[in-house]
Amino acid sequence: MADKKAQANAEQYQQQAEQAAKQQAADEQAHAEAEQTVSDEGQPETQKQTAAAADSELDRIAELELALSKAEAKANEQKESVLRTQAEMENVRRRASQDVEKAHKFALEKFANELLTSVDNLERAMQAAEGSETVDKTFLEGIELTYKSLTTTLEKFGVKAVGQEGEVFNPDQHQAMSMQESPEHDNNTIIAVMQKGYMLNERLLRPAMVMV
């Protein structure tokens, strides 16, 4: 009798344990389903937040790219301004250097022009003395020495005579006073010099008066 009672109690305990296990399994499944539901409901909000953050980041990148573009444009503008300023300064320096060089070369231009009159007078005096038998040779030698000394001094300072008989006529240096046919000379050749021309450091002081 006692054994049957104990067996009944054991079976009752076993049934209660099985029911408790089933209830716990059901509770766990319900809890899992509830969590899944909450997760599914929160997912769209999370996606919205992620999309909003991405849009904000893209806007920030666009702002930075625009600022960089403006900075590069400003830098290029300033660079061009500096280059223009440097070019202008170089032009001013070059012009100033050329002006100084010209001033050094041609400072004697007016003075040399005045001396050319004396050179012409000495040449005429020598030509006249050479054709006269009454002129003292010592006097003629003095004129020749004065003439040579004066022309040497002029050459020392860059004044050189142009226009020699037999040269090819150059309109930049010679002024044709007349033209004459000559079997002894080629065409466009100087056959006589009436007055010498002179140049100062490659600048024409006066053209030579010639016959071609």
C-alpha positions as a Markdown table, in Angstrom:
| # | Residue | x | y | z |
|---|---|---|---|---|
| 1 | Met | 0.0 | 0.0 | 0.0 |
| 2 | Ala | 2.8 | 2.4 | 0.9 |
| 3 | Asp | 4.7 | 1.6 | -2.3 |
| 4 | Lys | 1.7 | 2.5 | -4.5 |
| 5 | Lys | 1.3 | 5.8 | -2.7 |
| 6 | Ala | 4.9 | 6.7 | -3.2 |
| 7 | Gln | 4.7 | 5.8 | -6.9 |
| 8 | Ala | 1.6 | 8.0 | -7.2 |
| 9 | Asn | 3.4 | 10.9 | -5.6 |
| 10 | Ala | 6.4 | 10.4 | -7.9 |
| 11 | Glu | 4.2 | 10.5 | -10.9 |
| 12 | Gln | 2.5 | 13.6 | -9.7 |
| 13 | Tyr | 5.9 | 15.3 | -9.1 |
| 14 | Gln | 7.0 | 14.3 | -12.5 |
| 15 | Gln | 3.9 | 15.7 | -14.1 |
| 16 | Gln | 4.4 | 19.0 | -12.2 |
| 17 | Ala | 8.0 | 19.2 | -13.3 |
| 18 | Glu | 7.1 | 18.6 | -17.0 |
| 19 | Gln | 4.4 | 21.3 | -16.8 |
| 20 | Ala | 6.9 | 23.7 | -15.2 |
| 21 | Ala | 9.4 | 23.0 | -17.9 |
| 22 | Lys | 6.8 | 23.5 | -20.6 |
| 23 | Gln | 5.7 | 26.8 | -19.0 |
| 24 | Gln | 9.3 | 28.0 | -18.8 |
| 25 | Ala | 9.9 | 27.1 | -22.4 |
| 26 | Ala | 6.7 | 29.0 | -23.4 |
| 27 | Asp | 7.8 | 32.0 | -21.3 |
| 28 | Glu | 11.2 | 32.0 | -23.0 |
| 29 | Gln | 9.7 | 31.8 | -26.4 |
| 30 | Ala | 7.3 | 34.7 | -25.7 |
| 31 | His | 10.1 | 36.8 | -24.3 |
| 32 | Ala | 12.2 | 36.1 | -27.4 |
| 33 | Glu | 9.3 | 37.0 | -29.7 |
| 34 | Ala | 8.8 | 40.2 | -27.7 |
| 35 | Glu | 12.5 | 41.2 | -28.1 |
| 36 | Gln | 12.4 | 40.5 | -31.8 |
| 37 | Thr | 9.3 | 42.7 | -32.1 |
| 38 | Val | 11.0 | 45.5 | -30.3 |
| 39 | Ser | 14.1 | 45.1 | -32.5 |
| 40 | Asp | 12.0 | 45.1 | -35.6 |
| 41 | Glu | 10.1 | 48.2 | -34.5 |
| 42 | Gly | 13.4 | 50.1 | -33.7 |
| 43 | Gln | 15.2 | 49.2 | -36.9 |
| 44 | Pro | 13.5 | 51.9 | -39.1 |
| 45 | Glu | 14.4 | 54.6 | -36.6 |
| 46 | Thr | 18.0 | 53.4 | -36.5 |
| 47 | Gln | 18.2 | 53.4 | -40.3 |
| 48 | Lys | 16.8 | 57.0 | -40.4 |
| 49 | Gln | 19.4 | 58.1 | -37.9 |
| 50 | Thr | 22.1 | 56.5 | -40.0 |
| 51 | Ala | 20.9 | 58.1 | -43.2 |
| 52 | Ala | 20.7 | 61.5 | -41.5 |
| 53 | Ala | 24.2 | 61.2 | -40.2 |
| 54 | Ala | 25.4 | 60.2 | -43.7 |
| 55 | Asp | 23.7 | 63.2 | -45.3 |
| 56 | Ser | 25.2 | 65.5 | -42.7 |
| 57 | Glu | 28.7 | 64.1 | -43.4 |
| 58 | Leu | 28.2 | 64.6 | -47.2 |
| 59 | Asp | 27.1 | 68.2 | -46.6 |
| 60 | Arg | 30.2 | 68.8 | -44.5 |
| 61 | Ile | 32.4 | 67.3 | -47.2 |
| 62 | Ala | 30.8 | 69.6 | -49.8 |
| 63 | Glu | 31.4 | 72.6 | -47.6 |
| 64 | Leu | 35.0 | 71.7 | -47.1 |
| 65 | Glu | 35.5 | 71.1 | -50.9 |
| 66 | Leu | 33.9 | 74.6 | -51.6 |
| 67 | Ala | 36.2 | 76.2 | -49.0 |
| 68 | Leu | 39.2 | 74.5 | -50.5 |
| 69 | Ser | 38.2 | 75.6 | -54.0 |
| 70 | Lys | 37.9 | 79.2 | -52.9 |
| 71 | Ala | 41.3 | 79.0 | -51.1 |
| 72 | Glu | 43.0 | 77.6 | -54.2 |
| 73 | Ala | 41.4 | 80.4 | -56.4 |
| 74 | Lys | 42.6 | 83.0 | -53.9 |
| 75 | Ala | 46.1 | 81.5 | -53.8 |
| 76 | Asn | 46.3 | 81.5 | -57.7 |
| 77 | Glu | 45.1 | 85.1 | -57.8 |
| 78 | Gln | 47.8 | 86.2 | -55.3 |
| 79 | Lys | 50.4 | 84.2 | -57.2 |
| 80 | Glu | 49.5 | 85.9 | -60.5 |
| 81 | Ser | 49.6 | 89.3 | -58.8 |
| 82 | Val | 53.1 | 88.6 | -57.4 |
| 83 | Leu | 54.3 | 87.4 | -60.9 |
| 84 | Arg | 52.9 | 90.6 | -62.5 |
| 85 | Thr | 54.5 | 92.8 | -59.9 |
| 86 | Gln | 57.8 | 91.0 | -60.4 |
| 87 | Ala | 57.6 | 91.4 | -64.2 |
| 88 | Glu | 56.8 | 95.1 | -63.8 |
| 89 | Met | 59.7 | 95.6 | -61.5 |
| 90 | Glu | 62.0 | 93.8 | -63.9 |
| 91 | Asn | 60.8 | 96.0 | -66.8 |
| 92 | Val | 61.4 | 99.1 | -64.7 |
| 93 | Arg | 64.9 | 97.9 | -63.8 |
| 94 | Arg | 65.7 | 97.0 | -67.4 |
| 95 | Arg | 64.5 | 100.4 | -68.7 |
| 96 | Ala | 66.5 | 102.2 | -66.0 |
| 97 | Ser | 69.6 | 100.2 | -66.9 |
| 98 | Gln | 69.1 | 101.0 | -70.6 |
| 99 | Asp | 68.6 | 104.7 | -69.8 |
| 100 | Val | 71.8 | 104.8 | -67.7 |
| 101 | Glu | 73.7 | 103.0 | -70.4 |
| 102 | Lys | 72.4 | 105.4 | -73.1 |
| 103 | Ala | 73.3 | 108.4 | -70.8 |
| 104 | His | 76.9 | 107.1 | -70.5 |
| 105 | Lys | 77.2 | 106.4 | -74.2 |
| 106 | Phe | 75.7 | 109.6 | -75.6 |
| 107 | Ala | 76.4 | 112.2 | -72.9 |
| 108 | Leu | 79.0 | 113.7 | -75.2 |
| 109 | Glu | 76.7 | 113.9 | -78.2 |
| 110 | Lys | 76.2 | 117.7 | -78.1 |
| 111 | Phe | 79.8 | 118.3 | -77.3 |
| 112 | Ala | 81.0 | 116.1 | -80.1 |
| 113 | Asn | 78.7 | 117.8 | -82.6 |
| 114 | Glu | 80.3 | 121.1 | -81.6 |
| 115 | Leu | 83.8 | 119.7 | -82.1 |
| 116 | Leu | 82.9 | 118.5 | -85.6 |
| 117 | Thr | 82.8 | 122.1 | -86.8 |
| 118 | Ser | 86.4 | 122.5 | -85.8 |
| 119 | Val | 87.3 | 119.2 | -87.5 |
| 120 | Asp | 85.7 | 120.4 | -90.7 |
| 121 | Asn | 87.6 | 123.7 | -90.5 |
| 122 | Leu | 90.9 | 122.0 | -90.0 |
| 123 | Glu | 90.2 | 119.7 | -93.0 |
| 124 | Arg | 89.4 | 122.6 | -95.2 |
| 125 | Ala | 92.6 | 124.4 | -94.0 |
| 126 | Met | 94.7 | 121.4 | -94.9 |
| 127 | Gln | 93.1 | 121.0 | -98.3 |
| 128 | Ala | 93.7 | 124.7 | -99.0 |
| 129 | Ala | 97.3 | 124.6 | -97.8 |
| 130 | Glu | 98.1 | 121.5 | -99.9 |
| 131 | Gly | 97.2 | 123.4 | -103.1 |
| 132 | Ser | 99.2 | 126.5 | -102.2 |
| 133 | Glu | 102.9 | 127.0 | -102.6 |
| 134 | Thr | 103.0 | 130.1 | -100.2 |
| 135 | Val | 102.0 | 128.2 | -97.1 |
| 136 | Asp | 104.7 | 127.5 | -94.6 |
| 137 | Lys | 105.3 | 123.8 | -94.2 |
| 138 | Thr | 105.7 | 124.2 | -90.4 |
| 139 | Phe | 102.4 | 125.9 | -90.2 |
| 140 | Leu | 100.8 | 123.1 | -92.3 |
| 141 | Glu | 102.4 | 120.4 | -90.1 |
| 142 | Gly | 100.9 | 122.2 | -87.0 |
| 143 | Ile | 97.5 | 122.1 | -88.6 |
| 144 | Glu | 97.9 | 118.4 | -89.4 |
| 145 | Leu | 99.1 | 117.6 | -85.9 |
| 146 | Thr | 96.1 | 119.5 | -84.4 |
| 147 | Tyr | 93.7 | 117.7 | -86.7 |
| 148 | Lys | 95.2 | 114.3 | -85.8 |
| 149 | Ser | 95.2 | 115.0 | -82.1 |
| 150 | Leu | 91.5 | 116.1 | -82.2 |
| 151 | Thr | 90.3 | 113.1 | -84.3 |
| 152 | Thr | 92.2 | 110.7 | -82.1 |
| 153 | Thr | 90.5 | 112.2 | -79.0 |
| 154 | Leu | 87.1 | 111.9 | -80.6 |
| 155 | Glu | 87.8 | 108.2 | -81.5 |
| 156 | Lys | 88.8 | 107.6 | -77.9 |
| 157 | Phe | 85.3 | 108.6 | -76.8 |
| 158 | Gly | 83.5 | 106.6 | -79.5 |
| 159 | Val | 83.3 | 109.2 | -82.3 |
| 160 | Lys | 84.2 | 107.7 | -85.7 |
| 161 | Ala | 84.1 | 109.0 | -89.2 |
| 162 | Val | 81.9 | 107.4 | -91.9 |
| 163 | Gly | 81.8 | 107.9 | -95.6 |
| 164 | Gln | 84.9 | 106.9 | -97.6 |
| 165 | Glu | 85.4 | 106.9 | -101.3 |
| 166 | Gly | 84.8 | 103.4 | -102.7 |
| 167 | Glu | 82.3 | 102.4 | -100.0 |
| 168 | Val | 78.8 | 101.1 | -100.9 |
| 169 | Phe | 76.2 | 103.8 | -100.4 |
| 170 | Asn | 74.3 | 103.3 | -97.2 |
| 171 | Pro | 71.2 | 105.6 | -96.8 |
| 172 | Asp | 71.4 | 105.1 | -93.0 |
| 173 | Gln | 74.9 | 106.8 | -92.9 |
| 174 | His | 75.2 | 108.7 | -96.2 |
| 175 | Gln | 73.4 | 111.5 | -97.9 |
| 176 | Ala | 73.7 | 111.6 | -101.7 |
| 177 | Met | 74.2 | 115.1 | -102.9 |
| 178 | Ser | 74.4 | 114.1 | -106.5 |
| 179 | Met | 74.7 | 111.1 | -108.8 |
| 180 | Gln | 77.2 | 110.7 | -111.6 |
| 181 | Glu | 78.1 | 107.8 | -113.9 |
| 182 | Ser | 81.7 | 106.6 | -113.5 |
| 183 | Pro | 83.3 | 103.7 | -115.4 |
| 184 | Glu | 85.8 | 103.3 | -112.6 |
| 185 | His | 83.2 | 102.6 | -109.9 |
| 186 | Asp | 80.4 | 100.1 | -109.5 |
| 187 | Asn | 76.8 | 101.2 | -109.3 |
| 188 | Asn | 75.7 | 102.5 | -105.9 |
| 189 | Thr | 79.3 | 103.3 | -104.9 |
| 190 | Ile | 80.6 | 106.5 | -103.4 |
| 191 | Ile | 82.8 | 108.2 | -105.9 |
| 192 | Ala | 83.5 | 111.4 | -103.9 |
| 193 | Val | 83.1 | 112.7 | -100.3 |
| 194 | Met | 82.1 | 116.3 | -99.8 |
| 195 | Gln | 81.8 | 116.2 | -96.0 |
| 196 | Lys | 82.5 | 113.3 | -93.7 |
| 197 | Gly | 79.8 | 111.9 | -91.5 |
| 198 | Tyr | 80.3 | 110.8 | -87.9 |
| 199 | Met | 78.8 | 108.3 | -85.5 |
| 200 | Leu | 78.9 | 108.2 | -81.7 |
| 201 | Asn | 78.7 | 104.6 | -80.3 |
| 202 | Glu | 76.7 | 103.4 | -83.3 |
| 203 | Arg | 74.4 | 106.4 | -83.2 |
| 204 | Leu | 74.6 | 108.7 | -86.3 |
| 205 | Leu | 75.7 | 112.2 | -85.4 |
| 206 | Arg | 75.4 | 113.4 | -89.0 |
| 207 | Pro | 75.4 | 111.7 | -92.3 |
| 208 | Ala | 78.3 | 111.9 | -94.8 |
| 209 | Met | 77.6 | 114.1 | -97.9 |
| 210 | Val | 78.7 | 112.1 | -100.9 |
| 211 | Met | 78.5 | 111.8 | -104.6 |
| 212 | Val | 77.3 | 108.4 | -105.9 |
